[in-house]
Amino acid sequence: MVFADAAASGPEPFALALVNPIPPRSINTHALSPGDCLRVYRQVVGVTEPKCYVLGIRGYAFDLGADLSVAAAANLEAALAYLLDWLPKVLQPPGVE
């Protein structure tokens, strides 16, 4: 599983990082981080969560109504190309070459 998110800072064009469940804490909003989602998955389903990643795609303009910038569009294309190459490798069943 991959969570994709626009990133206001960080490496260009994108960064991929493993997500770990975060310790229980009070949730007082409807927004959950990827780590919160994994912890809730474990609590609700009762099994260890699947390996998950967050893909932060570098963006530049976050004002309400702002169009996707040319640079952010290029970062999105680079991230998509990476995912299309990477996903079949990580989804391949063990022992299959």
PDB file of C-alpha atoms in Angstrom:
ATOM      1  CA  MET A   1       0.000   0.000   0.000  1.00  0.00           C
ATOM      2  CA  VAL A   2       1.221   3.491  -0.825  1.00  0.00           C
ATOM      3  CA  PHE A   3      -0.150   6.698   0.637  1.00  0.00           C
ATOM      4  CA  ALA A   4       0.494   9.614  -1.739  1.00  0.00           C
ATOM      5  CA  ASP A   5       0.677  13.159  -0.424  1.00  0.00           C
ATOM      6  CA  ALA A   6       1.700  16.571  -1.683  1.00  0.00           C
ATOM      7  CA  ALA A   7       4.773  17.712   0.234  1.00  0.00           C
ATOM      8  CA  ALA A   8       5.433  21.382   0.978  1.00  0.00           C
ATOM      9  CA  SER A   9       9.077  20.611   1.758  1.00  0.00           C
ATOM     10  CA  GLY A  10      11.558  17.823   1.272  1.00  0.00           C
ATOM     11  CA  PRO A  11      13.492  16.327  -1.613  1.00  0.00           C
ATOM     12  CA  GLU A  12      12.575  16.894  -5.233  1.00  0.00           C
ATOM     13  CA  PRO A  13      10.957  15.369  -7.170  1.00  0.00           C
ATOM     14  CA  PHE A  14       9.611  13.025  -4.454  1.00  0.00           C
ATOM     15  CA  ALA A  15      10.549  10.870  -1.463  1.00  0.00           C
ATOM     16  CA  LEU A  16       9.357   7.350  -0.640  1.00  0.00           C
ATOM     17  CA  ALA A  17       9.488   6.255   2.997  1.00  0.00           C
ATOM     18  CA  LEU A  18       8.352   3.213   4.934  1.00  0.00           C
ATOM     19  CA  VAL A  19       5.445   3.925   7.305  1.00  0.00           C
ATOM     20  CA  ASN A  20       5.334   2.457  10.794  1.00  0.00           C
ATOM     21  CA  PRO A  21       2.292   2.377  13.059  1.00  0.00           C
ATOM     22  CA  ILE A  22       2.457   5.088  15.686  1.00  0.00           C
ATOM     23  CA  PRO A  23       1.740   4.486  19.364  1.00  0.00           C
ATOM     24  CA  PRO A  24      -1.845   4.959  20.521  1.00  0.00           C
ATOM     25  CA  ARG A  25      -2.837   8.527  21.193  1.00  0.00           C
ATOM     26  CA  SER A  26      -5.967  10.539  21.425  1.00  0.00           C
ATOM     27  CA  ILE A  27      -7.502  11.193  18.020  1.00  0.00           C
ATOM     28  CA  ASN A  28      -9.594  14.340  18.177  1.00  0.00           C
ATOM     29  CA  THR A  29      -9.994  15.075  14.484  1.00  0.00           C
ATOM     30  CA  HIS A  30     -11.214  13.292  11.381  1.00  0.00           C
ATOM     31  CA  ALA A  31      -7.710  13.435   9.859  1.00  0.00           C
ATOM     32  CA  LEU A  32      -5.370  10.474  10.371  1.00  0.00           C
ATOM     33  CA  SER A  33      -1.702  10.207   9.469  1.00  0.00           C
ATOM     34  CA  PRO A  34      -0.539   7.093   7.605  1.00  0.00           C
ATOM     35  CA  GLY A  35       0.919   5.808  10.890  1.00  0.00           C
ATOM     36  CA  ASP A  36      -2.450   6.342  12.599  1.00  0.00           C
ATOM     37  CA  CYS A  37      -4.162   4.407   9.798  1.00  0.00           C
ATOM     38  CA  LEU A  38      -1.838   1.451  10.315  1.00  0.00           C
ATOM     39  CA  ARG A  39      -2.458   1.423  14.061  1.00  0.00           C
ATOM     40  CA  VAL A  40      -6.232   1.554  13.507  1.00  0.00           C
ATOM     41  CA  TYR A  41      -5.934  -1.254  10.922  1.00  0.00           C
ATOM     42  CA  ARG A  42      -4.160  -3.419  13.501  1.00  0.00           C
ATOM     43  CA  GLN A  43      -6.796  -2.614  16.149  1.00  0.00           C
ATOM     44  CA  VAL A  44      -9.807  -3.218  13.882  1.00  0.00           C
ATOM     45  CA  VAL A  45      -8.625  -6.191  11.806  1.00  0.00           C
ATOM     46  CA  GLY A  46      -6.609  -7.785  14.606  1.00  0.00           C
ATOM     47  CA  VAL A  47      -3.580  -8.703  12.500  1.00  0.00           C
ATOM     48  CA  THR A  48      -0.289  -7.061  11.706  1.00  0.00           C
ATOM     49  CA  GLU A  49      -0.712  -4.349   9.129  1.00  0.00           C
ATOM     50  CA  PRO A  50       0.687  -4.730   5.606  1.00  0.00           C
ATOM     51  CA  LYS A  51       3.920  -3.000   4.707  1.00  0.00           C
ATOM     52  CA  CYS A  52       3.023   0.557   3.703  1.00  0.00           C
ATOM     53  CA  TYR A  53       4.874   3.526   2.303  1.00  0.00           C
ATOM     54  CA  VAL A  54       4.214   7.226   2.005  1.00  0.00           C
ATOM     55  CA  LEU A  55       5.100   8.953  -1.244  1.00  0.00           C
ATOM     56  CA  GLY A  56       5.646  12.667  -0.704  1.00  0.00           C
ATOM     57  CA  ILE A  57       5.471  14.416  -4.062  1.00  0.00           C
ATOM     58  CA  ARG A  58       7.050  17.859  -3.849  1.00  0.00           C
ATOM     59  CA  GLY A  59       4.621  20.679  -4.494  1.00  0.00           C
ATOM     60  CA  TYR A  60       5.084  24.437  -4.496  1.00  0.00           C
ATOM     61  CA  ALA A  61       1.737  26.288  -4.484  1.00  0.00           C
ATOM     62  CA  PHE A  62      -0.761  25.352  -1.789  1.00  0.00           C
ATOM     63  CA  ASP A  63      -3.102  28.333  -1.799  1.00  0.00           C
ATOM     64  CA  LEU A  64      -6.787  27.540  -2.182  1.00  0.00           C
ATOM     65  CA  GLY A  65      -7.557  27.405  -5.902  1.00  0.00           C
ATOM     66  CA  ALA A  66      -3.880  27.364  -6.947  1.00  0.00           C
ATOM     67  CA  ASP A  67      -3.179  25.462 -10.141  1.00  0.00           C
ATOM     68  CA  LEU A  68      -0.631  22.661 -10.301  1.00  0.00           C
ATOM     69  CA  SER A  69       2.689  24.309 -11.117  1.00  0.00           C
ATOM     70  CA  VAL A  70       4.858  23.146 -14.009  1.00  0.00           C
ATOM     71  CA  ALA A  71       7.527  22.005 -11.539  1.00  0.00           C
ATOM     72  CA  ALA A  72       5.014  20.083  -9.393  1.00  0.00           C
ATOM     73  CA  ALA A  73       3.557  18.441 -12.522  1.00  0.00           C
ATOM     74  CA  ALA A  74       7.058  17.283 -13.462  1.00  0.00           C
ATOM     75  CA  ASN A  75       7.534  15.897  -9.930  1.00  0.00           C
ATOM     76  CA  LEU A  76       4.211  14.059 -10.199  1.00  0.00           C
ATOM     77  CA  GLU A  77       5.270  12.534 -13.525  1.00  0.00           C
ATOM     78  CA  ALA A  78       8.602  11.419 -12.025  1.00  0.00           C
ATOM     79  CA  ALA A  79       6.839   9.871  -9.027  1.00  0.00           C
ATOM     80  CA  LEU A  80       4.348   8.043 -11.242  1.00  0.00           C
ATOM     81  CA  ALA A  81       7.128   6.678 -13.463  1.00  0.00           C
ATOM     82  CA  TYR A  82       8.981   5.476 -10.372  1.00  0.00           C
ATOM     83  CA  LEU A  83       5.864   3.787  -8.946  1.00  0.00           C
ATOM     84  CA  LEU A  84       5.063   2.029 -12.215  1.00  0.00           C
ATOM     85  CA  ASP A  85       8.564   0.537 -12.194  1.00  0.00           C
ATOM     86  CA  TRP A  86       8.773  -0.130  -8.437  1.00  0.00           C
ATOM     87  CA  LEU A  87       5.322  -1.556  -7.631  1.00  0.00           C
ATOM     88  CA  PRO A  88       5.552  -4.750  -9.744  1.00  0.00           C
ATOM     89  CA  LYS A  89       8.850  -5.540  -8.005  1.00  0.00           C
ATOM     90  CA  VAL A  90       7.459  -5.203  -4.478  1.00  0.00           C
ATOM     91  CA  LEU A  91       4.143  -6.898  -5.312  1.00  0.00           C
ATOM     92  CA  GLN A  92       5.804  -9.914  -6.934  1.00  0.00           C
ATOM     93  CA  PRO A  93       5.150 -13.104  -4.930  1.00  0.00           C
ATOM     94  CA  PRO A  94       8.190 -14.522  -3.064  1.00  0.00           C
ATOM     95  CA  GLY A  95      10.260 -16.965  -5.093  1.00  0.00           C
ATOM     96  CA  VAL A  96       9.145 -15.580  -8.466  1.00  0.00           C
ATOM     97  CA  GLU A  97      11.927 -14.050 -10.532  1.00  0.00           C
TER      98      GLU A  97
END
